[in-house]
CSV table of C-alpha atoms in Angstrom, one decimal:
chain,number,residue,atom,x,y,z
A,30,MET,CA,0.2,-0.2,-0.2
A,31,ARG,CA,1.4,3.4,-1.4
A,32,PRO,CA,2.9,5.7,1.5
A,33,THR,CA,0.0,8.6,0.8
A,34,ARG,CA,-2.8,5.8,1.3
A,35,MET,CA,-2.3,4.4,4.9
A,36,ALA,CA,-1.8,7.6,6.3
A,37,LEU,CA,-5.2,8.8,5.4
A,38,ILE,CA,-6.1,4.8,6.6
A,39,THR,CA,-4.0,6.1,10.0
A,40,ILE,CA,-5.9,9.5,10.2
A,41,PHE,CA,-9.3,8.3,9.5
A,42,GLY,CA,-9.0,5.4,12.0
A,43,SER,CA,-7.9,7.4,14.7
A,44,THR,CA,-10.1,10.0,14.1
A,45,PHE,CA,-13.0,8.2,13.9
A,46,LEU,CA,-11.8,6.0,17.2
A,47,GLN,CA,-11.1,9.2,19.4
A,48,LEU,CA,-14.6,10.8,18.0
A,49,VAL,CA,-17.0,8.3,19.0
A,50,ALA,CA,-15.2,7.6,21.6
A,51,GLY,CA,-15.6,11.3,22.9
A,52,PHE,CA,-19.7,11.6,22.2
A,53,MET,CA,-19.9,7.9,23.8
A,54,LEU,CA,-18.1,9.3,27.2
A,55,LEU,CA,-20.1,12.9,28.0
A,56,PRO,CA,-23.5,11.4,27.8
A,57,TRP,CA,-22.6,8.6,30.1
A,58,LEU,CA,-20.9,11.3,31.9
A,59,LEU,CA,-24.2,13.0,31.9
A,60,TYR,CA,-26.4,10.7,33.4
A,61,ARG,CA,-24.2,9.7,36.5
A,62,LEU,CA,-24.2,13.2,36.9
A,63,SER,CA,-28.0,13.2,37.0
A,64,GLU,CA,-28.8,10.3,38.8
A,65,ASN,CA,-26.5,11.3,41.0
A,66,GLY,CA,-29.0,14.8,41.5
A,67,VAL,CA,-26.3,17.4,40.0
A,68,SER,CA,-28.7,20.0,39.0
A,69,VAL,CA,-29.0,21.0,35.5
A,70,ALA,CA,-27.0,24.0,35.8
A,71,VAL,CA,-23.8,22.1,36.2
A,72,SER,CA,-24.3,19.6,34.2
A,73,GLY,CA,-25.1,21.6,31.3
A,74,ALA,CA,-21.7,23.5,32.8
A,75,LEU,CA,-19.6,20.2,31.7
A,76,ALA,CA,-21.3,20.1,28.8
A,77,ALA,CA,-20.1,23.4,28.0
A,78,SER,CA,-16.2,22.4,28.8
A,79,SER,CA,-16.4,20.5,25.7
A,80,TRP,CA,-16.3,23.3,23.3
A,81,ILE,CA,-14.3,25.4,25.5
A,82,GLY,CA,-11.2,23.1,25.3
A,83,ILE,CA,-11.8,23.3,21.4
A,84,LEU,CA,-11.9,27.3,21.5
A,85,LEU,CA,-8.6,27.9,23.8
A,86,ILE,CA,-6.2,25.4,21.4
A,87,THR,CA,-7.3,26.3,18.4
A,88,PRO,CA,-5.4,29.6,18.2
A,89,LEU,CA,-2.1,28.0,19.8
A,90,ALA,CA,-2.6,24.2,17.1
A,91,SER,CA,-0.4,26.1,14.1
A,92,ARG,CA,1.9,27.5,16.3
A,93,LEU,CA,2.4,24.3,18.2
A,94,VAL,CA,2.4,22.2,14.7
A,95,LYS,CA,5.4,24.1,13.9
A,96,ARG,CA,6.6,23.3,16.8
A,97,VAL,CA,6.7,19.5,16.9
A,98,GLY,CA,5.6,18.5,13.7
A,99,ARG,CA,2.5,17.6,12.1
A,100,GLN,CA,2.8,14.0,13.3
A,101,GLN,CA,4.5,14.5,17.1
A,102,ALA,CA,1.2,16.7,17.4
A,103,LEU,CA,-1.5,14.2,16.3
A,104,ARG,CA,-0.4,11.9,18.3
A,105,LEU,CA,-0.2,14.4,21.4
A,106,ALA,CA,-3.8,14.8,20.8
A,107,SER,CA,-4.4,11.3,21.4
A,108,LEU,CA,-2.6,10.7,24.4
A,109,LEU,CA,-4.0,13.7,25.9
A,110,SER,CA,-7.3,12.2,24.7
A,111,THR,CA,-6.4,8.5,26.1
A,112,VAL,CA,-5.3,10.4,29.9
A,113,SER,CA,-8.4,11.6,29.7
A,114,VAL,CA,-10.2,8.5,29.7
A,115,ALA,CA,-8.1,6.8,31.7
A,116,GLY,CA,-8.5,9.2,34.3
A,117,ILE,CA,-12.4,9.5,34.3
A,118,LEU,CA,-12.2,6.0,35.2
A,119,LEU,CA,-9.6,6.4,37.9
A,120,THR,CA,-12.0,9.3,39.5
A,121,SER,CA,-15.2,10.3,40.3
A,122,ARG,CA,-14.7,13.3,41.3
A,123,LEU,CA,-17.0,15.9,40.1
A,124,GLU,CA,-13.9,18.6,39.8
A,125,TRP,CA,-11.9,16.3,38.2
A,126,TRP,CA,-14.1,15.3,35.9
A,127,PHE,CA,-14.6,19.3,34.8
A,128,ALA,CA,-11.3,18.7,34.5
A,129,LEU,CA,-10.5,16.0,32.4
A,130,VAL,CA,-13.7,16.6,30.2
A,131,LEU,CA,-11.8,19.8,29.4
A,132,LEU,CA,-8.9,18.2,29.2
A,133,GLU,CA,-10.6,15.8,26.0
A,134,SER,CA,-11.4,19.0,23.9
A,135,ILE,CA,-8.7,20.2,24.1
A,136,SER,CA,-7.1,16.8,23.0
A,137,ALA,CA,-10.2,17.4,20.5
A,138,GLY,CA,-9.3,20.4,18.7
A,139,LEU,CA,-6.3,19.6,18.4
A,140,ARG,CA,-7.6,16.7,16.2
A,141,TRP,CA,-9.3,18.4,14.5
A,142,VAL,CA,-7.1,21.0,13.3
A,143,VAL,CA,-4.5,18.4,12.5
A,144,GLY,CA,-6.5,16.1,11.7
A,145,GLU,CA,-8.4,18.8,8.1
A,146,ALA,CA,-5.1,19.0,7.0
A,147,LEU,CA,-3.4,16.6,6.8
A,148,VAL,CA,-6.2,15.1,5.2
A,149,VAL,CA,-5.7,17.9,2.1
A,150,GLU,CA,-2.4,17.6,2.0
A,151,LEU,CA,-2.0,14.2,1.3
A,152,ALA,CA,-5.2,14.4,-1.1
A,153,PRO,CA,-3.9,13.2,-4.1
A,154,THR,CA,-4.2,15.9,-7.6
A,155,GLY,CA,-7.6,16.5,-8.1
A,156,ARG,CA,-9.1,14.6,-5.7
A,157,CYS,CA,-9.3,16.7,-2.9
A,158,GLY,CA,-12.8,17.0,-2.5
A,159,ARG,CA,-13.0,13.3,-2.4
A,160,CYS,CA,-10.9,13.0,-0.1
A,161,VAL,CA,-12.0,16.0,2.4
A,162,GLY,CA,-16.0,14.9,1.5
A,163,LEU,CA,-14.9,11.5,3.0
A,164,TYR,CA,-13.8,12.8,6.1
A,165,GLU,CA,-16.4,14.6,6.8
A,166,THR,CA,-18.1,12.1,6.2
A,167,MET,CA,-16.8,9.9,8.4
A,168,VAL,CA,-16.7,12.6,11.5
A,169,GLY,CA,-20.0,13.1,11.0
A,170,SER,CA,-21.3,9.7,11.5
A,171,THR,CA,-19.5,9.8,14.7
A,172,PHE,CA,-22.1,12.4,15.7
A,173,PHE,CA,-25.0,9.4,16.0
A,174,MET,CA,-21.8,6.0,16.6
A,175,GLY,CA,-21.2,7.5,19.9
A,176,PRO,CA,-24.5,7.7,21.2
A,177,VAL,CA,-25.8,4.2,19.4
A,178,LEU,CA,-23.1,2.6,21.3
A,179,LEU,CA,-23.7,3.9,24.7
A,180,ASN,CA,-27.6,2.5,23.7
A,181,LEU,CA,-25.9,-0.6,22.9
A,182,LEU,CA,-23.8,-1.3,25.8
A,183,GLY,CA,-26.8,0.8,28.5
A,184,THR,CA,-26.3,4.0,29.7
A,185,SER,CA,-25.8,3.1,33.1
A,186,SER,CA,-23.3,0.3,32.2
A,187,VAL,CA,-19.9,0.9,34.6
A,188,ALA,CA,-17.7,-1.0,30.8
A,189,VAL,CA,-18.6,2.3,28.9
A,190,PRO,CA,-15.5,4.2,29.9
A,191,TRP,CA,-13.3,0.9,30.0
A,192,VAL,CA,-14.8,0.8,26.1
A,193,ALA,CA,-13.7,4.2,25.8
A,194,LEU,CA,-9.8,3.8,26.6
A,195,ILE,CA,-9.6,0.6,24.5
A,196,MET,CA,-10.6,3.0,22.1
A,197,THR,CA,-8.4,5.7,22.3
A,198,GLY,CA,-5.8,3.6,23.4
A,199,THR,CA,-6.2,1.8,20.0
A,200,ALA,CA,-6.5,5.4,18.1
A,201,LEU,CA,-3.0,6.5,19.7
A,202,CYS,CA,-1.9,2.8,18.8
A,203,LEU,CA,-2.7,4.6,15.2
A,204,THR,CA,-1.2,7.5,15.5
A,205,HIS,CA,2.5,6.0,16.1
A,206,CYS,CA,1.9,3.8,13.8
A,207,LEU,CA,1.5,6.8,10.9
A,208,GLY,CA,5.1,6.7,10.6
A,209,SER,CA,6.5,9.9,8.7
A,210,VAL,CA,4.0,11.7,6.5
A,211,PRO,CA,5.0,11.8,3.2
A,212,GLY,CA,4.1,14.8,0.2
A,213,SER,CA,5.7,17.3,1.8
A,214,SER,CA,8.8,18.7,4.3
A,215,GLN,CA,8.4,20.2,7.6
A,216,ALA,CA,11.1,23.1,7.4
A,217,ILE,CA,9.3,26.7,6.8
A,218,THR,CA,9.6,28.4,4.2
A,219,PRO,CA,9.7,32.0,3.6
A,220,HIS,CA,6.7,32.5,2.0
A,221,ASP,CA,5.1,31.0,5.0
A,222,VAL,CA,7.3,33.0,6.9
A,223,ALA,CA,6.1,36.3,5.1
A,224,LEU,CA,2.2,34.6,6.0
A,225,SER,CA,3.0,33.3,9.4
A,226,GLY,CA,0.6,33.8,12.6
A,227,LEU,CA,-2.9,33.8,13.1
A,228,PRO,CA,-3.7,37.4,13.1
A,229,ASN,CA,-2.7,36.9,9.3
A,230,ALA,CA,-4.4,34.3,8.7
A,231,VAL,CA,-7.5,36.3,9.4
A,232,ARG,CA,-6.8,39.2,7.9
A,233,ARG,CA,-5.6,36.3,4.4
A,234,ASN,CA,-8.6,34.6,4.8
A,235,ALA,CA,-11.7,36.7,5.9
A,236,ALA,CA,-14.5,36.1,3.5
A,237,LEU,CA,-13.5,32.5,4.7
A,238,VAL,CA,-13.9,33.7,8.1
A,239,VAL,CA,-17.6,35.0,7.4
A,240,ILE,CA,-18.7,31.2,6.1
A,241,ALA,CA,-16.7,28.9,8.4
A,242,PHE,CA,-18.9,31.1,10.6
A,243,VAL,CA,-22.1,30.6,8.6
A,244,GLY,CA,-21.7,26.7,8.1
A,245,GLY,CA,-21.1,26.3,11.9
A,246,PHE,CA,-24.2,28.3,12.7
A,247,PHE,CA,-26.1,26.8,11.0
A,248,GLU,CA,-24.8,22.8,11.6
A,249,GLY,CA,-24.2,23.1,14.7
A,250,GLY,CA,-26.4,26.4,16.3
A,251,VAL,CA,-28.8,26.0,14.6
A,252,SER,CA,-29.9,22.0,15.1
A,253,THR,CA,-29.8,22.8,19.1
A,254,VAL,CA,-32.7,24.9,18.6
A,255,LEU,CA,-34.7,23.4,15.9
A,256,PRO,CA,-37.6,21.5,19.2
A,257,ILE,CA,-37.7,25.6,20.9
A,258,TYR,CA,-38.8,26.6,17.5
A,259,GLY,CA,-40.8,23.2,15.9
A,260,LEU,CA,-42.9,23.2,19.9
A,261,SER,CA,-43.4,27.8,19.4
A,262,LEU,CA,-44.9,26.3,15.3
A,263,GLY,CA,-47.2,24.2,17.8
A,264,PHE,CA,-45.6,20.8,16.7
A,265,ASP,CA,-45.3,18.2,19.2
A,266,ALA,CA,-41.9,16.9,21.0
A,267,THR,CA,-42.2,13.8,18.6
A,268,LEU,CA,-42.3,16.6,15.1
A,269,SER,CA,-39.9,19.1,16.5
A,270,THR,CA,-37.0,16.6,17.1
A,271,TRP,CA,-37.8,15.1,13.5
A,272,LEU,CA,-36.3,18.2,12.9
A,273,VAL,CA,-33.0,17.7,14.5
A,274,ALA,CA,-32.9,14.4,13.0
A,275,ALA,CA,-33.3,16.5,10.3
A,276,SER,CA,-30.5,18.3,9.9
A,277,GLY,CA,-28.7,15.6,11.8
A,278,LEU,CA,-28.8,13.3,8.6
A,279,ALA,CA,-27.9,16.3,5.8
A,280,SER,CA,-25.2,17.2,7.4
A,281,ALA,CA,-23.7,13.8,8.0
A,282,VAL,CA,-25.2,12.7,4.0
A,283,VAL,CA,-24.6,15.9,1.5
A,284,MET,CA,-20.5,16.2,2.8
A,285,LEU,CA,-18.8,13.6,-0.4
A,286,PRO,CA,-21.3,14.7,-2.8
A,287,ALA,CA,-20.5,18.1,-2.6
A,288,GLY,CA,-16.7,16.7,-2.6
A,289,LEU,CA,-16.7,14.9,-5.2
A,290,LEU,CA,-19.5,17.8,-7.3
A,291,VAL,CA,-16.5,20.2,-6.6
A,292,ASP,CA,-13.9,17.5,-8.2
A,293,HIS,CA,-15.8,17.4,-11.2
A,294,MET,CA,-17.1,20.8,-11.8
A,295,SER,CA,-13.3,22.5,-11.2
A,296,LEU,CA,-12.0,19.7,-13.9
A,297,GLN,CA,-15.0,21.1,-16.5
A,298,ARG,CA,-13.0,24.6,-16.0
A,299,LYS,CA,-9.5,23.3,-16.3
A,300,ARG,CA,-10.9,22.0,-19.2
A,301,SER,CA,-12.1,25.1,-20.6
A,302,GLY,CA,-9.9,27.2,-20.5
A,303,ASN,CA,-11.5,29.3,-18.3
A,304,GLU,CA,-9.4,30.5,-15.4
A,305,LYS,CA,-10.9,33.6,-15.3
A,306,ALA,CA,-14.8,32.7,-14.0
A,307,PRO,CA,-14.9,31.7,-10.1
A,308,SER,CA,-13.9,29.2,-8.4
A,309,ALA,CA,-16.5,25.9,-8.0
A,310,ARG,CA,-15.6,25.6,-4.4
A,311,VAL,CA,-17.1,29.3,-4.8
A,312,VAL,CA,-20.1,28.6,-6.9
A,313,LEU,CA,-21.1,26.4,-4.7
A,314,MET,CA,-20.7,28.5,-1.9
A,315,ARG,CA,-23.2,30.6,-3.4
A,316,TRP,CA,-25.7,28.0,-4.3
A,317,CYS,CA,-25.9,26.6,-0.3
A,318,THR,CA,-26.4,30.2,1.1
A,319,VAL,CA,-29.3,31.4,-1.8
A,320,LEU,CA,-31.3,28.0,-1.0
A,321,VAL,CA,-31.1,28.9,2.7
A,322,MET,CA,-32.2,32.0,2.2
A,323,GLY,CA,-35.3,30.9,-0.1
A,324,LEU,CA,-36.2,28.8,2.6
A,325,THR,CA,-36.0,30.9,5.2
A,326,LEU,CA,-38.5,32.5,3.6
A,327,VAL,CA,-41.4,30.6,3.9
A,328,MET,CA,-40.8,29.9,7.7
A,329,PRO,CA,-43.5,32.0,8.2
A,330,TRP,CA,-46.1,29.7,7.2
A,331,LEU,CA,-44.0,26.1,8.5
A,332,SER,CA,-47.0,25.8,10.9
A,333,GLY,CA,-49.3,24.5,8.6
A,334,LEU,CA,-47.1,22.7,6.8
A,335,PRO,CA,-44.5,19.7,8.5
A,336,TRP,CA,-43.0,18.0,5.8
A,337,LEU,CA,-41.8,21.5,4.2
A,338,ALA,CA,-40.3,22.3,8.1
A,339,VAL,CA,-38.5,18.8,7.9
A,340,VAL,CA,-36.9,19.5,4.7
A,341,VAL,CA,-36.2,23.0,5.7
A,342,ALA,CA,-34.8,22.1,9.2
A,343,PHE,CA,-32.3,19.4,6.8
A,344,VAL,CA,-31.2,22.1,3.9
A,345,TRP,CA,-30.3,23.9,7.4
A,346,GLY,CA,-28.1,20.9,8.0
A,347,GLY,CA,-27.1,20.4,5.2
A,348,ALA,CA,-25.4,23.9,3.6
A,349,GLY,CA,-23.9,24.1,7.2
A,350,GLY,CA,-22.3,20.9,6.3
A,351,CYS,CA,-21.9,21.9,2.5
A,352,LEU,CA,-19.7,25.3,3.5
A,353,TYR,CA,-17.9,23.5,6.3
A,354,THR,CA,-16.4,21.5,3.6
A,355,LEU,CA,-16.1,23.6,0.6
A,356,THR,CA,-14.0,25.8,2.9
A,357,VAL,CA,-12.0,22.9,3.8
A,358,ILE,CA,-11.2,22.6,0.4
A,359,ASP,CA,-10.8,25.4,-0.4
A,360,ILE,CA,-8.1,26.3,2.0
A,361,GLY,CA,-6.6,23.2,0.5
A,362,GLU,CA,-6.4,23.9,-3.2
A,363,ARG,CA,-5.0,27.8,-2.2
A,364,GLU,CA,-2.7,26.9,1.3
A,365,SER,CA,0.4,24.5,2.2
A,366,GLY,CA,3.6,24.3,4.9
A,367,ALA,CA,2.6,26.5,8.2
A,368,ALA,CA,-0.3,28.4,6.4
A,369,LEU,CA,-2.0,25.5,5.7
A,370,PHE,CA,-2.4,25.3,9.5
A,371,GLU,CA,-2.7,27.9,10.4
A,372,THR,CA,-6.1,29.0,8.1
A,373,THR,CA,-6.8,25.4,9.4
A,374,ALA,CA,-7.0,26.9,12.9
A,375,VAL,CA,-8.6,30.1,11.8
A,376,MET,CA,-11.6,28.1,10.1
A,377,VAL,CA,-11.8,25.4,13.0
A,378,LEU,CA,-12.3,28.4,15.7
A,379,ALA,CA,-15.4,30.5,13.7
A,380,TYR,CA,-17.3,26.9,12.2
A,381,THR,CA,-17.1,26.5,16.4
A,382,VAL,CA,-17.9,30.2,17.4
A,383,GLY,CA,-21.1,29.8,15.1
A,384,ALA,CA,-21.7,26.9,16.2
A,385,VAL,CA,-22.0,28.3,20.0
A,386,VAL,CA,-23.4,31.7,19.0
A,387,GLY,CA,-26.0,30.6,17.5
A,388,PRO,CA,-28.0,28.7,19.8
A,389,LEU,CA,-27.6,32.3,22.6
A,390,LEU,CA,-28.7,34.1,18.7
A,391,GLY,CA,-31.4,31.6,18.5
A,392,ALA,CA,-33.3,32.0,21.4
A,393,THR,CA,-33.1,35.1,21.9
A,394,ALA,CA,-34.6,36.1,18.2
A,395,MET,CA,-37.2,33.7,19.3
A,396,GLN,CA,-38.4,36.0,22.4
A,397,TRP,CA,-38.2,38.8,21.6
A,398,TRP,CA,-39.7,38.7,18.1
A,399,SER,CA,-42.2,36.0,18.2
A,400,LEU,CA,-42.3,33.5,15.5
A,401,LEU,CA,-40.5,35.6,13.2
A,402,GLY,CA,-37.7,36.4,14.6
A,403,PHE,CA,-35.9,33.1,14.7
A,404,PRO,CA,-36.0,33.6,10.4
A,405,ALA,CA,-35.1,37.3,10.2
A,406,LEU,CA,-31.7,36.3,12.1
A,407,LEU,CA,-31.6,33.5,9.8
A,408,LEU,CA,-32.1,35.8,6.8
A,409,ALA,CA,-28.9,38.5,7.9
A,410,VAL,CA,-26.2,35.6,8.9
A,411,SER,CA,-26.5,33.3,5.5
A,412,ALA,CA,-27.0,37.2,3.6
A,413,THR,CA,-24.2,37.8,5.4
A,414,GLY,CA,-21.9,34.7,4.0
A,415,TRP,CA,-24.0,35.5,0.5
A,416,TRP,CA,-22.6,38.9,0.2
A,417,ALA,CA,-19.1,37.6,2.0
A,418,LEU,CA,-18.5,35.4,-1.6
A,419,THR,CA,-20.1,37.8,-3.8
A,420,HIS,CA,-17.7,40.7,-3.2
A,421,ALA,CA,-14.9,37.9,-2.2
A,422,SER,CA,-12.7,39.7,-4.2
A,423,VAL,CA,-12.6,42.5,-2.4
A,424,ILE,CA,-12.3,40.9,0.6
A,425,LEU,CA,-9.7,37.8,-0.5
A,426,PRO,CA,-6.2,39.0,-2.2
A,427,GLU,CA,-6.4,38.4,-5.6
A,428,ARG,CA,-3.4,34.8,-4.5
A,429,ALA,CA,-6.8,33.4,-2.0
A,430,LEU,CA,-8.7,32.9,-5.2
A,431,GLN,CA,-5.9,31.1,-7.1
A,432,PRO,CA,-5.8,27.4,-6.6
A,433,MET,CA,-2.3,26.9,-6.1
A,434,ALA,CA,-1.0,22.9,-7.2
A,435,HIS,CA,0.3,20.4,-4.1
């Protein structure tokens, strides 16, 4: 097997195991708190700490990669995850659970940045969309594989953390089998030095920061408040839950088709010789934002059309997933070396902020302006993304609009 393919399989496998373990273990911890009579507020704080670590490590991830290298950064992410799960097995003290969940989220944030960047860096020429689409589909599958495995083991089973430890330990072993990542050098080029640093990465990729935020807002943030909006429309709890399911399903199934479509459109654009036309990635991003805006306009009439509400929720989740996937592909086509990891970190940070503030803004909009507040908020956010894409030549430097050869 070729070294590049082996490296990709290793990254895919270790990431899958670590994420499934995390999505299985966190609900198990929350159930333990509930059984012990711990307040909902404390449980919510524990769940929130799984995002705090990502926000803390993301700005530092690219600097860490420069210092220790890509392979060592990925191994460190697996090691921290294994230590976190082992610690949960050794103690039941609440303060330690908070610290260990925070440690796990730091590990997940580091793996998020390094894993995404390595996949696009190792993707064969002309197949970046396919590789990224497969990777994002795999990541999306872990969102429900973890809870499903938890249900199979039993939500009160003491075997859950042991299974999680086996999975994270296996992921750690896989990362040690990664060896030397082929295809690029660890050396920092003059281009990397001139453009190094997170602030520079934000300035050079302002439009993509906006798009990543919009993707996180719709995929991670809106889905959280869909049950509340469903109830406000007069739907019962079952139908409101189906809205969440539809959004989550879409964000998992659209990744690979979006990546394949980018590869196909890019090939057709190259064959036509029309290099001045907008890239396939930008065109598809615009379609996503326009589709979201169009369907959001029908929201005031959803109360009488439950099936349409499910379709709209599916589109929201799918559009958010597409925007994120296309952003990753765009970064992989334009950046290399240290700049690749810095730009990926910026994207992850923007996506995470969108996922975190989405529920806060959504709930506030529903409270202040009844049924119209939520649609107005979604229109404003999607229109901002469309504007950023339409005026990309203003927000992004011209270099960023031209794909770089691998």
